[in-house]
Short mmCIF file of N, CA, C and O in Angstrom, two decimals:
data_model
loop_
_atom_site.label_atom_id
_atom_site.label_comp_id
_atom_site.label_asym_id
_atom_site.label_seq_id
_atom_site.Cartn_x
_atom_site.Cartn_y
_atom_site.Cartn_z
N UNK A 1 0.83 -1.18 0.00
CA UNK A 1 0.00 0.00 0.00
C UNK A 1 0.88 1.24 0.00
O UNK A 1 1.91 1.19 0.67
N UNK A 2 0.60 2.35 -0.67
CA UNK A 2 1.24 3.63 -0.52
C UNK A 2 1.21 4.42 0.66
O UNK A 2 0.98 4.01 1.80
N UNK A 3 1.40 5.27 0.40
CA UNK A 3 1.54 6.53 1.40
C UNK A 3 1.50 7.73 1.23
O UNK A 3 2.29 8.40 0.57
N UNK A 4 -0.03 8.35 2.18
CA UNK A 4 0.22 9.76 1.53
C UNK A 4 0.11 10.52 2.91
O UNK A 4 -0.15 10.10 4.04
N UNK A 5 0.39 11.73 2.45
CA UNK A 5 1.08 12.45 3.70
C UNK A 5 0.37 14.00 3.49
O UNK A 5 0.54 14.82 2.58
N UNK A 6 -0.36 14.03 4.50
CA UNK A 6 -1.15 15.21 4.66
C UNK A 6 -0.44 16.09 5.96
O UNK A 6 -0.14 15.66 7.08
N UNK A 7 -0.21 17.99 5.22
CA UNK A 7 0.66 18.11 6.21
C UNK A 7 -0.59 19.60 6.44
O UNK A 7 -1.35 19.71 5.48
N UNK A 8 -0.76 20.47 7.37
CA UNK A 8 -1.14 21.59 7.89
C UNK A 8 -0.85 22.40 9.20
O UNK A 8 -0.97 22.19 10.40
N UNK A 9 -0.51 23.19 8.59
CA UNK A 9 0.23 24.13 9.76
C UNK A 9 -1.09 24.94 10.93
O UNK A 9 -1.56 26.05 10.65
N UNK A 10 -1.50 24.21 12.13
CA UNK A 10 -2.58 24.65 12.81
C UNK A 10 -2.17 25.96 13.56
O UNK A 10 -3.07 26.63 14.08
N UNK A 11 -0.81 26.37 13.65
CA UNK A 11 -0.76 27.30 13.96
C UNK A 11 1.01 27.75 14.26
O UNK A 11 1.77 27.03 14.91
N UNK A 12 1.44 29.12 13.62
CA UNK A 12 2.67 29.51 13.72
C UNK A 12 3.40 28.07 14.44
O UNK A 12 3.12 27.76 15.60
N UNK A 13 4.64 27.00 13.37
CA UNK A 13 5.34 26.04 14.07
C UNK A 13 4.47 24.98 14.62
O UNK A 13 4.94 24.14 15.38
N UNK A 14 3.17 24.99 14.27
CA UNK A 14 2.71 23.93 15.16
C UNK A 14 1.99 23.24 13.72
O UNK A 14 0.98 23.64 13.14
N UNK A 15 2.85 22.09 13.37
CA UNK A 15 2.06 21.19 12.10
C UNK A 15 1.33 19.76 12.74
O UNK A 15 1.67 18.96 13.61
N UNK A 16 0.06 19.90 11.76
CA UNK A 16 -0.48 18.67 11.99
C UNK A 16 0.04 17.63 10.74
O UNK A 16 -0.23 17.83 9.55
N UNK A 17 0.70 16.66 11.16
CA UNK A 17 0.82 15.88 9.71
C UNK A 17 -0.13 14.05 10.02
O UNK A 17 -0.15 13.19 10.90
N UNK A 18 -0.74 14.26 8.74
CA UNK A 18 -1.55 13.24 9.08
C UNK A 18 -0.97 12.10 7.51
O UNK A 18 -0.92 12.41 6.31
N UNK A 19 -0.67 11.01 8.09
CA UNK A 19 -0.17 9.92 6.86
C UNK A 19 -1.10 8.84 7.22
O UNK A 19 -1.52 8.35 8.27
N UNK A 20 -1.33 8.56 5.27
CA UNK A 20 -2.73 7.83 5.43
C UNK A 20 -2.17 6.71 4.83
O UNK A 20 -1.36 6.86 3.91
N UNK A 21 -2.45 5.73 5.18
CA UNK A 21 -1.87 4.03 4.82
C UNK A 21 -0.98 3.68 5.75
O UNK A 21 -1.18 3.82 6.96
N UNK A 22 0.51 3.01 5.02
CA UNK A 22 1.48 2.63 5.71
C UNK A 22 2.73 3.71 5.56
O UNK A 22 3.00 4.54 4.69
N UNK A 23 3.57 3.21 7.17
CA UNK A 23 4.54 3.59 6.57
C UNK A 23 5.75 2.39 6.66
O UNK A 23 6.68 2.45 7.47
N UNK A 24 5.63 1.64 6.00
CA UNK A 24 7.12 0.72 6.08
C UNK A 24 8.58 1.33 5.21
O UNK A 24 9.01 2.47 5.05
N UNK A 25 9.16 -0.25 4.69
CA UNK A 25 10.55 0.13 4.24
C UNK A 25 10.49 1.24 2.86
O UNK A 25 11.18 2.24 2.64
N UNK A 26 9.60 0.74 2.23
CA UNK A 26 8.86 1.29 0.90
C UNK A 26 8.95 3.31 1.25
O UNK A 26 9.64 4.12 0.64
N UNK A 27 8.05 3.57 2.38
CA UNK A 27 7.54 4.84 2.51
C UNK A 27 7.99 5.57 3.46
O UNK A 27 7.54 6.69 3.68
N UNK A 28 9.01 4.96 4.21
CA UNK A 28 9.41 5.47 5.55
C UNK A 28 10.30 6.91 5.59
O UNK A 28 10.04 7.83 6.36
N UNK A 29 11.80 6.91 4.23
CA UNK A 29 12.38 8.08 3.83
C UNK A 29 11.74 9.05 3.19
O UNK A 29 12.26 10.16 3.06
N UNK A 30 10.68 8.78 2.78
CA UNK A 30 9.38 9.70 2.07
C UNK A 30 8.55 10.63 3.27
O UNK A 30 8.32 11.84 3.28
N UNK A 31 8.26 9.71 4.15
CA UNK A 31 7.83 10.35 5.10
C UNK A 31 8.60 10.92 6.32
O UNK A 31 7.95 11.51 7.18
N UNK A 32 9.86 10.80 6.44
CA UNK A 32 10.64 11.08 7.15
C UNK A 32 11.06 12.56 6.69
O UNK A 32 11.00 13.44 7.55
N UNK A 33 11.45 12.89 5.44
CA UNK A 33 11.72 13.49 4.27
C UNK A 33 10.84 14.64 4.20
O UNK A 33 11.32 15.78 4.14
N UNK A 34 9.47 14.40 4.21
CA UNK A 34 8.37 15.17 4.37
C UNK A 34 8.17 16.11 5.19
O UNK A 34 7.72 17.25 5.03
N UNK A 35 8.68 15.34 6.41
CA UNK A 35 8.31 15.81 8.09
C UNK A 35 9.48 16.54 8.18
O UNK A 35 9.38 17.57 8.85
N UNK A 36 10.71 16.25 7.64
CA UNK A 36 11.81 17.39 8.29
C UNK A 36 11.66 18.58 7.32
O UNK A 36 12.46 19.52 7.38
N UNK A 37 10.38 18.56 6.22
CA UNK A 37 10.90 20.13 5.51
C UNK A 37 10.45 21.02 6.73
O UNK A 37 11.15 21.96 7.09
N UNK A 38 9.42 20.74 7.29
CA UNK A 38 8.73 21.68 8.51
C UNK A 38 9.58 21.88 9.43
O UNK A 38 9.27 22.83 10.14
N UNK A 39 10.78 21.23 9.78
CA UNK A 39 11.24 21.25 10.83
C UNK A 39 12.04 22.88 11.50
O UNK A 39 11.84 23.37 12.61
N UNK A 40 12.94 23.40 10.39
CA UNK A 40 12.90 24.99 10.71
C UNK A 40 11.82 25.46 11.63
O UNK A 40 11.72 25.66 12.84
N UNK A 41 11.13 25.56 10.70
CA UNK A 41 10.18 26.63 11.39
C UNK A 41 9.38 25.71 12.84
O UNK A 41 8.55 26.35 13.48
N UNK A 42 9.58 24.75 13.13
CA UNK A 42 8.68 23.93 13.74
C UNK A 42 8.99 23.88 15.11
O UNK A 42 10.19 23.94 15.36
N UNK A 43 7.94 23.74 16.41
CA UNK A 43 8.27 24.03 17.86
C UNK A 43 7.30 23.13 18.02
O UNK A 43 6.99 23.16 19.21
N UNK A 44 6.54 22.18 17.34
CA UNK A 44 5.62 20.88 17.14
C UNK A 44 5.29 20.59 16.35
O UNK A 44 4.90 21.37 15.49
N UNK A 45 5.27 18.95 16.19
CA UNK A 45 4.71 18.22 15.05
C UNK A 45 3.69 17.53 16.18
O UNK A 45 4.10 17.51 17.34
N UNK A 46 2.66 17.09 15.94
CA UNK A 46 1.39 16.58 15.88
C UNK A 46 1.16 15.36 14.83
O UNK A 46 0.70 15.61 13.72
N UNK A 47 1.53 13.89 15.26
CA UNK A 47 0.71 13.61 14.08
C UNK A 47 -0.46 12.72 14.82
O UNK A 47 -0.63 12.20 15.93
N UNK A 48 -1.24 12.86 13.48
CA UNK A 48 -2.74 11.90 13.43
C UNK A 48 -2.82 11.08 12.81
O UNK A 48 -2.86 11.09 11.58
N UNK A 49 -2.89 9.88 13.78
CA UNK A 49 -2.15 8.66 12.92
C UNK A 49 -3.70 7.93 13.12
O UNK A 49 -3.68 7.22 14.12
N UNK A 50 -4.72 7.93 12.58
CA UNK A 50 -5.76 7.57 13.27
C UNK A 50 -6.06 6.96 11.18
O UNK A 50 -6.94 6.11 10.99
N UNK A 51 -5.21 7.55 9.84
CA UNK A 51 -5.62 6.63 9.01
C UNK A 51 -4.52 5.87 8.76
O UNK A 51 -4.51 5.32 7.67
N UNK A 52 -3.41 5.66 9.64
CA UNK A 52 -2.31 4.89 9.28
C UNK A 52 -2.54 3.71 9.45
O UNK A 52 -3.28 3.44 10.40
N UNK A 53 -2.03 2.65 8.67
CA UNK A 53 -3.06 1.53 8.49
C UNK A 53 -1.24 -0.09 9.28
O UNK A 53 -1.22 -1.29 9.54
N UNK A 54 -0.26 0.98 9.28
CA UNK A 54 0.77 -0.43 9.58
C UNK A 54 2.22 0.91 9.55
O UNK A 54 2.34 2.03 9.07
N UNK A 55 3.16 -0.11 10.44
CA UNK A 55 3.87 0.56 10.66
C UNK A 55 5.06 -0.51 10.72
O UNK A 55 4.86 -1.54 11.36
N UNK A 56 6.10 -0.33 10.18
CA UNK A 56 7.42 -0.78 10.10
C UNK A 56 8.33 -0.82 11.04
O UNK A 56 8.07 0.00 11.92
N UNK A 57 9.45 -1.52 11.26
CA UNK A 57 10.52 -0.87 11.78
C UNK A 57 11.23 0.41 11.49
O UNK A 57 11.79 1.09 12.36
N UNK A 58 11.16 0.76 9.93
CA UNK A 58 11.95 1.14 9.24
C UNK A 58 10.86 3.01 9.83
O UNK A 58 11.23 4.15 10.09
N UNK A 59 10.11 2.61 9.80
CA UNK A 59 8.92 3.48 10.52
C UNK A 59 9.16 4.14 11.33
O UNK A 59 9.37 5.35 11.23
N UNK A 60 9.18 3.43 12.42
CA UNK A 60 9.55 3.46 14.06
C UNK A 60 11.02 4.31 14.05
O UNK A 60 11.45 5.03 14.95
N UNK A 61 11.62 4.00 12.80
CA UNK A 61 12.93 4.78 13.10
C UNK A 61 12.87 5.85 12.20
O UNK A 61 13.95 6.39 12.00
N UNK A 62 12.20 6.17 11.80
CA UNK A 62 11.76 7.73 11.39
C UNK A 62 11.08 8.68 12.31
O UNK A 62 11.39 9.84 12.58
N UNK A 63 10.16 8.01 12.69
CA UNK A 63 9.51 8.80 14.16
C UNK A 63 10.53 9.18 15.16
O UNK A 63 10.45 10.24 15.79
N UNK A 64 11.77 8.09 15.37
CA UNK A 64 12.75 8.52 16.47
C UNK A 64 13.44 9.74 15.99
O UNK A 64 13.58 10.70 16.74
N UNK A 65 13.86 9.73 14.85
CA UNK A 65 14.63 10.72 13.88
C UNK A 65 14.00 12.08 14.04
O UNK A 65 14.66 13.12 14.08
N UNK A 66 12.70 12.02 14.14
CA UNK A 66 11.90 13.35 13.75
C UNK A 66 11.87 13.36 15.67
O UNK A 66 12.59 14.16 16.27
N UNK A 67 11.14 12.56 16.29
CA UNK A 67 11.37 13.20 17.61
C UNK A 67 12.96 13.73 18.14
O UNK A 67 13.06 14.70 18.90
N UNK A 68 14.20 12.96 17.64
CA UNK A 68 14.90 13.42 18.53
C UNK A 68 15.61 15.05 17.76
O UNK A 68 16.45 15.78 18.29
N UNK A 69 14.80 15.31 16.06
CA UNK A 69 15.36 16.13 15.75
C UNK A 69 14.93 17.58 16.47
O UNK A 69 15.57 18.58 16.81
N UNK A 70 13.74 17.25 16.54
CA UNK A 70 12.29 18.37 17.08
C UNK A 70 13.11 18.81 18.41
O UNK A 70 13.18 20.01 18.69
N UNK A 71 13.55 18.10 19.00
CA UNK A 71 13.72 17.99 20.40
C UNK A 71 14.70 18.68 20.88
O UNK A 71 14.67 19.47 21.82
N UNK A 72 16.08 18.20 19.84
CA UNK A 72 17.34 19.01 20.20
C UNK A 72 16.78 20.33 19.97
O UNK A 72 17.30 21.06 20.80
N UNK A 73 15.79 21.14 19.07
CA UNK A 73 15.48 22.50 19.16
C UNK A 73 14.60 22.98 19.78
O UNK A 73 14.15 24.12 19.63
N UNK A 74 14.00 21.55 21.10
CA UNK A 74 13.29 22.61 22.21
C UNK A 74 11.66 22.58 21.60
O UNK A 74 10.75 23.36 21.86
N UNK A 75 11.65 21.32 20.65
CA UNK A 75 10.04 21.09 20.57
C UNK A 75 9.31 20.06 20.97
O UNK A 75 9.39 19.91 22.19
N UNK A 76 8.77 19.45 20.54
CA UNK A 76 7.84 18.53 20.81
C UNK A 76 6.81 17.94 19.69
O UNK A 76 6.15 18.36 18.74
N UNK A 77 7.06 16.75 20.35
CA UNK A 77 6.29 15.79 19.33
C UNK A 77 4.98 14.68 19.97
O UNK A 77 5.24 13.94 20.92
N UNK A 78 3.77 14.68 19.41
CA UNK A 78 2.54 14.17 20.04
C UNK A 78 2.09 13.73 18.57
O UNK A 78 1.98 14.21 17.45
N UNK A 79 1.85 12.33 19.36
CA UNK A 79 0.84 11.42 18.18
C UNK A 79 -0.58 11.23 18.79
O UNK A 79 -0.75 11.28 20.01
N UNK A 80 -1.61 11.00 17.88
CA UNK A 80 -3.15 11.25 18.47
C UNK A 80 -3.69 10.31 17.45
O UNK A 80 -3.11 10.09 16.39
N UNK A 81 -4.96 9.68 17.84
CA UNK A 81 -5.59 8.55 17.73
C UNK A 81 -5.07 7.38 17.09
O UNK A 81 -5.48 6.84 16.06
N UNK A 82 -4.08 7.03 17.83
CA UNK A 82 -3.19 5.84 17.63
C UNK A 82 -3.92 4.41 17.66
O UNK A 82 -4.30 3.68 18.58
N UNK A 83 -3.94 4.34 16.60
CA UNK A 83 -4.49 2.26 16.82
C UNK A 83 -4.07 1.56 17.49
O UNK A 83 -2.99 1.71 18.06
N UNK A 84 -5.05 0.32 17.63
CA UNK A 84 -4.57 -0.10 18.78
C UNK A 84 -3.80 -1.00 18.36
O UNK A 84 -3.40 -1.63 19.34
N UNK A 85 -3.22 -1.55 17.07
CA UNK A 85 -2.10 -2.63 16.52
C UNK A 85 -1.16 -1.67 16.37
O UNK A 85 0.01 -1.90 16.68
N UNK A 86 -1.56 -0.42 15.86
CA UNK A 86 0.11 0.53 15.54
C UNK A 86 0.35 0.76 17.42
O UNK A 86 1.54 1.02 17.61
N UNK A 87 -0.19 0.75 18.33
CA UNK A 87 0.34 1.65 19.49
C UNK A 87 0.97 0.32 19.95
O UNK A 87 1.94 0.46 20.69
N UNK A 88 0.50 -1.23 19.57
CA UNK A 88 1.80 -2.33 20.08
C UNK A 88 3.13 -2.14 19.96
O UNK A 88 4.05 -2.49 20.71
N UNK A 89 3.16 -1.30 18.50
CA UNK A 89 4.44 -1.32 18.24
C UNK A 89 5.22 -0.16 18.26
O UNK A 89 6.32 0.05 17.75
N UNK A 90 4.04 1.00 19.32
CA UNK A 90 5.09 1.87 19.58
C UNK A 90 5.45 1.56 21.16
O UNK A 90 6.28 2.13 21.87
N UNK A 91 4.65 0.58 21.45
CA UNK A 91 4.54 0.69 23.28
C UNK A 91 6.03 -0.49 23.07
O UNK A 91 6.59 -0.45 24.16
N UNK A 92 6.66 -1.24 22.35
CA UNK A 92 7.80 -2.17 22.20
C UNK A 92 8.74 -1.20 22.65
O UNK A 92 9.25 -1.52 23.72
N UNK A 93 9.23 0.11 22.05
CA UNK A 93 10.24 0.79 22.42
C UNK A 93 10.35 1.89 23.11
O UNK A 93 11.28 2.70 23.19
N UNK A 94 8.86 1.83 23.79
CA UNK A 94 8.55 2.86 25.06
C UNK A 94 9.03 4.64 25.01
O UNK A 94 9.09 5.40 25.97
N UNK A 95 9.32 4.94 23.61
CA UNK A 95 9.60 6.14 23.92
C UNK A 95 9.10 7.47 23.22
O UNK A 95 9.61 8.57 23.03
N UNK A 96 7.71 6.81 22.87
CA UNK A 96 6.68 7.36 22.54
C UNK A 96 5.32 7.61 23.45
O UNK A 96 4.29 8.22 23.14
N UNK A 97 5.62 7.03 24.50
CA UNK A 97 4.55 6.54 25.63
C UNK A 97 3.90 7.63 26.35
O UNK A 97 2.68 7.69 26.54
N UNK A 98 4.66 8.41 26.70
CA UNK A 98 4.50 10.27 26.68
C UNK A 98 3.90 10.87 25.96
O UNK A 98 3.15 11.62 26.57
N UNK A 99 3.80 10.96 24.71
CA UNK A 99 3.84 11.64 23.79
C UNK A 99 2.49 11.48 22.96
O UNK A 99 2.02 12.24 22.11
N UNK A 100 1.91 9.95 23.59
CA UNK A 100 0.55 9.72 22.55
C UNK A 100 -0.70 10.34 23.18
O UNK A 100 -0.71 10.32 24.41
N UNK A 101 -1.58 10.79 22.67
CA UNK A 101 -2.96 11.71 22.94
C UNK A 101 -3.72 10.98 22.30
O UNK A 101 -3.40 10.42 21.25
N UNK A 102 -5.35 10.84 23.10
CA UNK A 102 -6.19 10.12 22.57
C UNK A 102 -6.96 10.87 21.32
O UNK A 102 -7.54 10.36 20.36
N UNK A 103 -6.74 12.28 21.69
CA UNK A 103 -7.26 13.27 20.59
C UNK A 103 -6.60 14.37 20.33
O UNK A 103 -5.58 14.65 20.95
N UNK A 104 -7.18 15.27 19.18
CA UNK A 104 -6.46 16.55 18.66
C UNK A 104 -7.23 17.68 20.73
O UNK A 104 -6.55 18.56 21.24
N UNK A 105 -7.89 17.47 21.01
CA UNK A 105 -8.32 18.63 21.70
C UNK A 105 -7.08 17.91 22.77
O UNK A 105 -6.23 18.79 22.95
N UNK A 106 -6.82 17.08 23.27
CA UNK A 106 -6.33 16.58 24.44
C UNK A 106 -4.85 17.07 24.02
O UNK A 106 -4.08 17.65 24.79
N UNK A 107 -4.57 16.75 22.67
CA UNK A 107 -2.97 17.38 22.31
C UNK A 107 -3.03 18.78 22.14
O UNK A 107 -1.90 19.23 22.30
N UNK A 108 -3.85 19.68 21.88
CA UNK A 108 -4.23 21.11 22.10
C UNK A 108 -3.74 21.33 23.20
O UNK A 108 -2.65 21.91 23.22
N UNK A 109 -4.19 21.06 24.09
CA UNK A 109 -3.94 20.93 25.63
C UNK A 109 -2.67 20.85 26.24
O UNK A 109 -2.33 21.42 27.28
N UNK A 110 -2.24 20.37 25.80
CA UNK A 110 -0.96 19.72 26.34
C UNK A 110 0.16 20.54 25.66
O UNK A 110 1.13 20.96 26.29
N UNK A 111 -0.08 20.79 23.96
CA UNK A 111 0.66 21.83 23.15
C UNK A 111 0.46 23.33 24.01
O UNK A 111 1.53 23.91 24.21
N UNK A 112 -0.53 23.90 24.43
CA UNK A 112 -0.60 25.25 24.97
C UNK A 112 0.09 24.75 26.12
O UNK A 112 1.27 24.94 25.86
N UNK A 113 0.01 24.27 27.12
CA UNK A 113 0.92 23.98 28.19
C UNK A 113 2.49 24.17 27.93
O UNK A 113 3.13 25.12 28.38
N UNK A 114 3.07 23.11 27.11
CA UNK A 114 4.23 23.10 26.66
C UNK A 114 4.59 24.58 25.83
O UNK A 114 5.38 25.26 26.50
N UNK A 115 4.29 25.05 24.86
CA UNK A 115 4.10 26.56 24.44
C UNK A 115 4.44 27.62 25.30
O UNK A 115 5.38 28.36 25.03
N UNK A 116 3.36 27.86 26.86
CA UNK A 116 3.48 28.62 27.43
C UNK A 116 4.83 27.76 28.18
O UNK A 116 5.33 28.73 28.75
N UNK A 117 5.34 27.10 28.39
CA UNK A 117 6.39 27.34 29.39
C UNK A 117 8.21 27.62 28.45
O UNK A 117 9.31 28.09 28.74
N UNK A 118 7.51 26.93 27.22
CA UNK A 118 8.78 27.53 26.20
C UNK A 118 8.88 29.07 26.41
O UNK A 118 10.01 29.53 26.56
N UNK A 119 7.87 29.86 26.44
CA UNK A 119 7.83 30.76 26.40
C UNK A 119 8.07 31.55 27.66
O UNK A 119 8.60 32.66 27.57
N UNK A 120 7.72 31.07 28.81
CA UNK A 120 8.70 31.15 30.09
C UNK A 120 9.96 30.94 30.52
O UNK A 120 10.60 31.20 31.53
N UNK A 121 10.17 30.29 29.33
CA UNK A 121 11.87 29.60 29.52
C UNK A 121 12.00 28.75 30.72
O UNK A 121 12.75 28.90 31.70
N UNK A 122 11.12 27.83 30.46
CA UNK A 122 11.31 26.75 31.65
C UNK A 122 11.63 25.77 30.84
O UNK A 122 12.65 25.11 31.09
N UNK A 123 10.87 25.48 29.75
CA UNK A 123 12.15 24.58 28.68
C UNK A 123 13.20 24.94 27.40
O UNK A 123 12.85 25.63 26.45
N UNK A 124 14.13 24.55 27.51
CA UNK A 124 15.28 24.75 26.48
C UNK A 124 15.45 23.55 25.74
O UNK A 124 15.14 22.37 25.86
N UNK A 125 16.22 24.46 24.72
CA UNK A 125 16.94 23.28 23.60
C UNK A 125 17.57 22.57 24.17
O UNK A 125 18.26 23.16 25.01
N UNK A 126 17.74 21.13 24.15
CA UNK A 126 18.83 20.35 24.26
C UNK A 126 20.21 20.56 24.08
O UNK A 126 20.39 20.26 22.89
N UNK A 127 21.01 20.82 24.44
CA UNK A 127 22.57 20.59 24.25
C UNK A 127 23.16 19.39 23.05
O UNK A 127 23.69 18.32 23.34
N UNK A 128 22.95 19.81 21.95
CA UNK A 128 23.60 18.96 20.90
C UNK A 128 25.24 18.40 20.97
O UNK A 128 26.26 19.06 20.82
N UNK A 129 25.07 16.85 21.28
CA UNK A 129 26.39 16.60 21.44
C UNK A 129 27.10 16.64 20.02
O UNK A 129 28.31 16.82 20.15
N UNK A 130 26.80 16.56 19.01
CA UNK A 130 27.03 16.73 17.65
C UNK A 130 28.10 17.65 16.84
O UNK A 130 28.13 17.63 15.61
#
C-alpha cells in the first residue's frame, strides 16, 4: 500500500501531519523526508495517525529521527488517535509513551501547556552533542 502524507500548519510552528496508509521500508524516507521540511520553522509536530493503516521498523525509526530532531530545538512531538495494533508497536520501544494523545483537543492541551512554558523559559533546547 502507498503513502500519503497530509501536512497543515494549525498554527505559527505547530504542524499537523496526518499519513494515510502505511509507513514501512517502501515509505518510511518519504515520510521522514516530508516531516523534516517543517522542521525549521517547527516548535511541534502533531501527528494523526488515526488513518495509518501499519507501521514498520523502518517506521519506528523515522519517528525517532523526527522526535529526537524536534527535540534538540526545544520542541515537541505528540501522536493522536493511535491504533490499537500501531500503538503495540510503539509501546515495544517505550519512547513514545509520553507523547501519545487520545485526541487533537487533548494534544491542544498539552501543546498550549508546553508553548506557554517555552515561552517562560522553563524549557530549552537540548545541548547537541554533535
Amino acid at each position: 500500500m502507498s503513502l500519503e502524507i497530509k501536512v497543515q500548519e494549525r498554527e505559527p510552528g505547530v504542524y499537523l501531519i496526518t499519513p494515510v496508509g502505511e509507513i514501512n521500508t517502501d515509505t518510511a524516507l518519504d515520510f521522514e523526508k516530508t516531516s523534516r521540511e517543517f522542521l525549521p520553522k517547527a516548535k511541534a509536530f502533531v501527528f494523526d495517525l488515526e488513518r495509518m493503516t501499519y507501521i514498520s521498523s523502518m517506521g519506528l525509526s523515522s519517528f525517532f529521527r523526527i522526535k529526537q530532531s524536534i527535540e534538540e530545538k526545544g520542541g515537541t512531538i505528540l501522536l493522536v488517535h493511535v491504533s490499537a495494533q500501531v500503538q503495540k508497536v510503539f509501546d515495544v520501544v517505550k519512547i513514545f509513551s509520553e507523547a501519545m494523545m487520545a485526541s487533537l483537543e487533548q494534544a491542544d492541551e498539552h501543546l498550549d501547556s508546553f508553548l506557554d512554558d517555552v515561552q517562560k523559559g522553563k524549557i530549552e533546547p537540548k545541548s547537541s552533542s554533535a
